[in-house]
């Protein structure tokens, strides 16, 4: 099953306008996006110290951006 995540096919469509990734176009993208959201929610629920919570949410939210960028069809560039 791991080989399905290691293929080179894109998981996300490029945004029609702006910079970044759009919605997932493959089931791997949906799984990755849902896991990312669940991880952020888990940090918010588990950490009670507001300062630590903000820092960890920031780190957890930004950490997978290279994967989003690598798996976006056509990469990230400004589209207008």
Short mmCIF file of N, CA and C in Angstrom, two decimals, residues 1-64:
data_model
loop_
_atom_site.label_atom_id
_atom_site.label_comp_id
_atom_site.label_asym_id
_atom_site.label_seq_id
_atom_site.Cartn_x
_atom_site.Cartn_y
_atom_site.Cartn_z
N UNK A 1 0.82 -1.20 0.00
CA UNK A 1 0.00 0.00 0.00
C UNK A 1 0.87 1.26 0.00
N UNK A 2 2.05 1.17 0.59
CA UNK A 2 2.93 2.34 0.65
C UNK A 2 3.32 2.82 -0.74
N UNK A 3 3.43 1.91 -1.70
CA UNK A 3 3.82 2.30 -3.05
C UNK A 3 2.81 3.27 -3.68
N UNK A 4 1.57 3.25 -3.21
CA UNK A 4 0.56 4.17 -3.74
C UNK A 4 0.83 5.62 -3.33
N UNK A 5 1.55 5.80 -2.23
CA UNK A 5 1.92 7.14 -1.79
C UNK A 5 3.25 7.59 -2.37
N UNK A 6 4.03 6.66 -2.91
CA UNK A 6 5.35 6.99 -3.41
C UNK A 6 5.39 7.23 -4.92
N UNK A 7 4.27 7.09 -5.61
CA UNK A 7 4.27 7.35 -7.04
C UNK A 7 4.46 8.85 -7.30
N UNK A 8 4.74 9.21 -8.51
CA UNK A 8 5.05 10.61 -8.85
C UNK A 8 3.86 11.39 -9.39
N UNK A 9 2.68 10.82 -9.34
CA UNK A 9 1.49 11.52 -9.84
C UNK A 9 1.12 12.68 -8.92
N UNK A 10 0.56 13.76 -9.48
CA UNK A 10 0.14 14.88 -8.63
C UNK A 10 -1.08 14.53 -7.79
N UNK A 11 -1.13 15.09 -6.61
CA UNK A 11 -2.25 14.88 -5.70
C UNK A 11 -3.18 16.09 -5.66
N UNK A 12 -2.66 17.26 -6.02
CA UNK A 12 -3.42 18.51 -5.91
C UNK A 12 -3.42 19.25 -7.23
N UNK A 13 -4.52 19.91 -7.51
CA UNK A 13 -4.62 20.78 -8.69
C UNK A 13 -4.02 22.14 -8.32
N UNK A 14 -3.46 22.84 -9.30
CA UNK A 14 -2.99 24.20 -8.99
C UNK A 14 -4.18 25.13 -8.80
N UNK A 15 -3.96 26.18 -8.02
CA UNK A 15 -5.01 27.18 -7.86
C UNK A 15 -5.24 27.88 -9.19
N UNK A 16 -6.47 28.23 -9.46
CA UNK A 16 -6.78 28.93 -10.70
C UNK A 16 -6.28 30.38 -10.66
N UNK A 17 -6.30 30.97 -9.47
CA UNK A 17 -5.79 32.33 -9.29
C UNK A 17 -5.00 32.36 -8.00
N UNK A 18 -3.87 33.04 -8.03
CA UNK A 18 -3.06 33.15 -6.84
C UNK A 18 -1.91 32.16 -6.84
N UNK A 19 -1.40 31.87 -5.67
CA UNK A 19 -0.21 31.06 -5.50
C UNK A 19 -0.53 29.89 -4.57
N UNK A 20 -0.13 28.68 -4.94
CA UNK A 20 -0.32 27.55 -4.06
C UNK A 20 -1.11 26.42 -4.68
N UNK A 21 -1.54 25.52 -3.83
CA UNK A 21 -2.27 24.33 -4.26
C UNK A 21 -3.76 24.55 -4.11
N UNK A 22 -4.50 23.90 -5.01
CA UNK A 22 -5.95 23.92 -4.94
C UNK A 22 -6.46 22.67 -4.23
N UNK A 23 -7.61 22.22 -4.63
CA UNK A 23 -8.21 21.03 -4.03
C UNK A 23 -7.50 19.76 -4.50
N UNK A 24 -7.57 18.70 -3.70
CA UNK A 24 -6.98 17.43 -4.12
C UNK A 24 -7.66 16.88 -5.37
N UNK A 25 -6.85 16.21 -6.22
CA UNK A 25 -7.37 15.58 -7.42
C UNK A 25 -7.15 14.07 -7.38
N UNK A 26 -6.56 13.57 -6.30
CA UNK A 26 -6.33 12.14 -6.11
C UNK A 26 -6.70 11.77 -4.68
N UNK A 27 -7.00 10.50 -4.47
CA UNK A 27 -7.40 10.08 -3.13
C UNK A 27 -6.26 10.29 -2.13
N UNK A 28 -5.00 10.19 -2.58
CA UNK A 28 -3.87 10.41 -1.69
C UNK A 28 -3.87 11.86 -1.18
N UNK A 29 -4.25 12.79 -2.03
CA UNK A 29 -4.35 14.19 -1.61
C UNK A 29 -5.42 14.40 -0.57
N UNK A 30 -6.56 13.74 -0.75
CA UNK A 30 -7.63 13.86 0.25
C UNK A 30 -7.19 13.26 1.58
N UNK A 31 -6.54 12.12 1.55
CA UNK A 31 -6.05 11.49 2.79
C UNK A 31 -5.04 12.41 3.47
N UNK A 32 -4.10 12.94 2.69
CA UNK A 32 -3.08 13.81 3.26
C UNK A 32 -3.70 15.07 3.86
N UNK A 33 -4.64 15.67 3.15
CA UNK A 33 -5.30 16.88 3.65
C UNK A 33 -6.09 16.61 4.93
N UNK A 34 -6.83 15.51 4.97
CA UNK A 34 -7.60 15.17 6.17
C UNK A 34 -6.68 14.87 7.36
N UNK A 35 -5.58 14.16 7.12
CA UNK A 35 -4.63 13.90 8.20
C UNK A 35 -4.00 15.20 8.71
N UNK A 36 -3.71 16.11 7.81
CA UNK A 36 -3.14 17.40 8.19
C UNK A 36 -4.12 18.18 9.06
N UNK A 37 -5.38 18.22 8.66
CA UNK A 37 -6.41 18.92 9.45
C UNK A 37 -6.58 18.26 10.81
N UNK A 38 -6.62 16.92 10.83
CA UNK A 38 -6.78 16.21 12.10
C UNK A 38 -5.59 16.46 13.03
N UNK A 39 -4.39 16.56 12.47
CA UNK A 39 -3.21 16.84 13.29
C UNK A 39 -3.29 18.23 13.92
N UNK A 40 -3.72 19.20 13.15
CA UNK A 40 -3.86 20.56 13.69
C UNK A 40 -4.92 20.58 14.80
N UNK A 41 -6.05 19.94 14.57
CA UNK A 41 -7.10 19.87 15.59
C UNK A 41 -6.61 19.13 16.83
N UNK A 42 -5.85 18.06 16.62
CA UNK A 42 -5.29 17.32 17.75
C UNK A 42 -4.37 18.15 18.61
N UNK A 43 -3.55 18.98 17.98
CA UNK A 43 -2.66 19.87 18.74
C UNK A 43 -3.49 20.87 19.53
N UNK A 44 -4.53 21.42 18.93
CA UNK A 44 -5.37 22.40 19.62
C UNK A 44 -6.05 21.76 20.84
N UNK A 45 -6.51 20.53 20.69
CA UNK A 45 -7.19 19.84 21.80
C UNK A 45 -6.20 19.41 22.89
N UNK A 46 -5.04 18.91 22.49
CA UNK A 46 -4.10 18.32 23.45
C UNK A 46 -3.30 19.34 24.24
N UNK A 47 -2.97 20.46 23.64
CA UNK A 47 -2.11 21.44 24.30
C UNK A 47 -2.98 22.53 24.91
N UNK A 48 -2.81 22.74 26.19
CA UNK A 48 -3.65 23.73 26.90
C UNK A 48 -2.95 25.07 27.09
N UNK A 49 -1.63 25.09 27.06
CA UNK A 49 -0.89 26.35 27.21
C UNK A 49 -1.04 27.15 25.92
N UNK A 50 -1.63 28.35 25.97
CA UNK A 50 -1.92 29.09 24.74
C UNK A 50 -0.68 29.45 23.91
N UNK A 51 0.41 29.79 24.56
CA UNK A 51 1.62 30.17 23.83
C UNK A 51 2.20 28.97 23.11
N UNK A 52 2.32 27.85 23.81
CA UNK A 52 2.83 26.63 23.20
C UNK A 52 1.88 26.15 22.11
N UNK A 53 0.60 26.29 22.35
CA UNK A 53 -0.40 25.87 21.38
C UNK A 53 -0.26 26.65 20.06
N UNK A 54 -0.12 27.95 20.15
CA UNK A 54 0.03 28.77 18.94
C UNK A 54 1.29 28.41 18.19
N UNK A 55 2.38 28.22 18.90
CA UNK A 55 3.65 27.86 18.26
C UNK A 55 3.54 26.50 17.58
N UNK A 56 2.97 25.51 18.25
CA UNK A 56 2.85 24.18 17.67
C UNK A 56 1.87 24.15 16.49
N UNK A 57 0.78 24.88 16.59
CA UNK A 57 -0.15 24.93 15.46
C UNK A 57 0.54 25.56 14.25
N UNK A 58 1.30 26.60 14.47
CA UNK A 58 2.05 27.25 13.40
C UNK A 58 3.03 26.28 12.74
N UNK A 59 3.78 25.53 13.56
CA UNK A 59 4.76 24.57 13.04
C UNK A 59 4.06 23.43 12.30
N UNK A 60 3.01 22.88 12.89
CA UNK A 60 2.28 21.76 12.29
C UNK A 60 1.58 22.21 11.00
N UNK A 61 1.13 23.43 10.95
CA UNK A 61 0.45 23.92 9.75
C UNK A 61 1.44 24.14 8.60
N UNK A 62 2.65 24.57 8.90
CA UNK A 62 3.61 24.88 7.84
C UNK A 62 4.52 23.71 7.46
N UNK A 63 4.68 22.74 8.33
CA UNK A 63 5.62 21.65 8.08
C UNK A 63 5.35 20.87 6.80
N UNK A 64 4.11 20.54 6.45
CA UNK A 64 3.89 19.74 5.24
C UNK A 64 3.80 20.56 3.95
#
